[in-house]
Amino acid sequence: MTASLPWTARFIAPLTTSDTTDGPHPAPLFRRDFKASKVQRAVLHVTALGCVEAYLNGQRVGDEVLAPGWTTYRHRLNYSTYDVTDLLYDGANTLGAMVGEGWARGRLGWEGAGPTKNIFADRPGLFMQLELDYGGYSEIVATDKEFLTAPGPVVADSIYDGENYDARQEQTGWSAPGFDDSGWAGVEVIDWDLETLEAPTKEPVRRIQEVAVQRLITTPSGKTVADFGQNLVGWIRLSAEGNTGATITLRHAEVMEDGELGTRPLRTAKATDTYTLRGGGVETWEPRFTFHGFRYVEIEGYPGQLTADKLNAVVIHTEMTRTGWFESSNPLLNQLHSNTVWSMKGNFVSLPTDCPQRDERLGWTGDINVFGPTAAYLYDVRGVLGSWLRDLALEQAHKGYVPMVIPDFQTHAAPMTTAVWSDAAVLLPWTLYQAYGDRQILNDAYTSMRDFTTQVEGLLNPNGLWDAGFQFGDWLDPDAPPENPANGKTEPHLVAAAYFCRVTHVMAQAAGILGHLEDQTRFALLAEKVKQAFRDEYVAASGRLVNGSATAYALAITFDILNDAQKERAGEELATLVAKAKYTISTGFVGTPVLCDALTQTGHLDDAYKLLLQTECPSFLYPVTMGASTIWERWDAMRPDGSINPGGMTSFNHYALGAVADWMHRTVAGLAPAEPGYKRIRIAPKPGGDLTSASARHLTPYGEASASWQIQEDTVSLDVTVPEGTSAEVVLPLHPDSVVLEVGPGTHSWSYQVPQGYNERPVYSLDTTFGVLAQDPNVWESFAATFATFFPGVPLDGNSPDAKSLTIKDMLGMIPMSPAGFSEAIENVLKSANEVTA
Ligand code: BGC
């Protein structure tokens, strides 16, 4: 894409910083004076190899931060466009800019990931084209050799490490007319393919909100730490008054450990900003070429008394429109949802990333693949994910496979194609199509989707099984050792084979929708072949799986790999597994997003709710009980004793495991698209657990849709909103006659009696079966513990097939000479269980 006028601008860089070494360089300033008069309209296009702030006549142009954002610069570099008519003077004018390292030149990647600096460019290149429209003709002021440059007050900057700003280096009036630039140096034009320049198709990153200090802490070692009460992404704006040269240091971290800043999860990222005072009055400053993931900030060197009002946290992210909300009667669940939203905000800084704080912040394909449906519900992500998918397609076309992270910063990495990660190429466009109903999304991605599927087809064994090569598998399975997150319970190639069943199935549908009929047939046949291969390799005729982990069952169920009878059996096996794990989580990145759906689809809604509402570690709500305000990368990123998990993957802001929010929207609140883009809506809430209400609201492409149910005393009520141009199928929750209705646009309400016996707690007695006792993990735990004090080492199983009919009375009868006090102790367990649930 070109500008409104042809490009006459070229990329320029300071002559003096041709140095490509790793050391920090001050962010250069650029300026050029020019004359103009009676201009009717002035438009400025700006971009940089790095991050850029543009100025006209001393005024900052626009309010974007970290522009031009991150795209796969080798193929496409976005430029920003601003109407600057109002900033222009009649007469002398000055164009200015400051250029930081950003993603193009700054450090990227974890230790050992390969070369980490100057990956996309080795010079701070600036590109500006100011178009002056005089009515009948135009003039252009563009970056060329006429510009001058000088080092600015940003003496070092790095996205990972932070920014150092020395206010003594500021040059007053540098971007305004009349400034004496005689000491400034010349620039040179540098090579950069102008074909890469594109107007952005995603929203820019902006300052979105501010968060005040919640408390100031003095740590055991005497440091001062500000707690913002929310793990967030952005930076600090500070104000201070002190002597010239005094330096304030700000260190950022997400958690505290042993009363001090917990920086180990940051790995090599220094996440430290410094501000050196100009002196002589109150100074206010915030960094511009870095960002941090933090809740806590340690402040050193603050001149005078630091009070909470001197610091504010500035939250930044891509300015997407919020489209989705959820609320329920359970405050922990609401916090889990809020944590998901905050993790999404913090990981949508220009592109979808894994984490915002350590030495990564990369466009990991797998993370957004599993989180995509939740993301598309919470915010309008057509811009940011559409743009990222174009990057994915370009990198894929360039490399012949889908790199693990997009933009691909590992130019020399060995090719690697892995399920769940690489197949974001197919599944993410499909997710967006489901959310927005726009065929263009599929059309734009089709070549990438098809090429990926065809490439993996070439990796299958003759039977159609993807059984070779590295796989991340069920990444971060809680039972995998902290130092080897890929080594979970579920065989990685089972995950790959299951995902390829889904990919081929989606491919056939997408080809059909777009009218590529030959492809449709080809991919439908391939889908059958890979499904059969999966069944032959992993599924017994009964429906039991060879590698019977919760993840394996959940994938086989939700990806429609099993026949109906097998599915039912698999559901039972899955329900048994989750009960055996006492409703704690035993799944990682891959199993977790589909686990509750798998239970729901096979008639085990109660188990899904028990999982959702469990608070013991590891579980969805355990982090919430530990004060989490974002989704953690690991279930036990912080352990119950307050220590940080020793593994290297211990981010406190990773959205992947927040993918359960999608189930909360669709099943707990019951709002889901029945057709792509919500043209038809399915409203089918499934109350459960101890919830007495839940609601979801979503801004569909047609307008707002909502579903809200409540149970009050003995009445269920449901209120729904159906937008114009759509219709909805409504399944009344808990209705005694299972009523299903068709409704059109507008608001609709129903209320009716709660069915008899709904949510009545069992009254435990000697006639209670083991199976029923085991349904309540707390009751089972005290029952088993009491049993063990009399019969140490004798196993008890509440989930075996026999447990369904074995009563406590039966058990007592089987023990010929009960030890003294045993029956009484058991009866006491039952009594106190009844008291708790009464
Ligand atoms: C990232 C992930 C990513 C994974 C894959 C990690 O370092 O944080 O979320 O998907 O690597 O290996």
PDB file of C-alpha atoms and ligand atoms in Angstrom, residues 354 358 360 364 367 421 472 475 589 633 649 654, ligand 1:
ATOM      1  CA  ASP A 354       2.734 -15.014  25.725  1.00  0.00           C
ATOM      2  CA  ARG A 358      10.232 -11.436  31.070  1.00  0.00           C
ATOM      3  CA  GLU A 360       9.979 -13.056  25.754  1.00  0.00           C
ATOM      4  CA  TRP A 364       3.705 -17.349  20.479  1.00  0.00           C
ATOM      5  CA  ASP A 367      -0.982 -19.263  23.250  1.00  0.00           C
ATOM      6  CA  TRP A 421       1.255 -23.906  17.984  1.00  0.00           C
ATOM      7  CA  PHE A 472       5.177 -29.256  22.883  1.00  0.00           C
ATOM      8  CA  TRP A 475       2.602 -27.916  27.646  1.00  0.00           C
ATOM      9  CA  PHE A 589      -2.219 -25.618  27.806  1.00  0.00           C
ATOM     10  CA  GLU A 633       1.356 -19.322  33.387  1.00  0.00           C
ATOM     11  CA  MET A 649       8.318 -20.642  32.923  1.00  0.00           C
ATOM     12  CA  HIS A 654      -0.131 -15.548  30.680  1.00  0.00           C
TER      13      HIS A 654
HETATM   14  C1  BGC B   1       6.089 -19.162  26.290  1.00  0.00           C
HETATM   15  C2  BGC B   1       4.835 -19.906  25.996  1.00  0.00           C
HETATM   16  C3  BGC B   1       5.034 -20.643  24.730  1.00  0.00           C
HETATM   17  C4  BGC B   1       6.068 -21.657  25.031  1.00  0.00           C
HETATM   18  C5  BGC B   1       6.310 -22.671  24.003  1.00  0.00           C
HETATM   19  C6  BGC B   1       7.157 -20.142  26.491  1.00  0.00           C
HETATM   20  O1  BGC B   1       8.353 -19.631  26.832  1.00  0.00           O
HETATM   21  O2  BGC B   1       5.953 -18.287  27.362  1.00  0.00           O
HETATM   22  O3  BGC B   1       3.699 -19.467  26.426  1.00  0.00           O
HETATM   23  O4  BGC B   1       3.925 -21.095  24.102  1.00  0.00           O
HETATM   24  O5  BGC B   1       7.252 -21.044  25.445  1.00  0.00           O
HETATM   25  O6  BGC B   1       7.485 -23.270  24.193  1.00  0.00           O
END
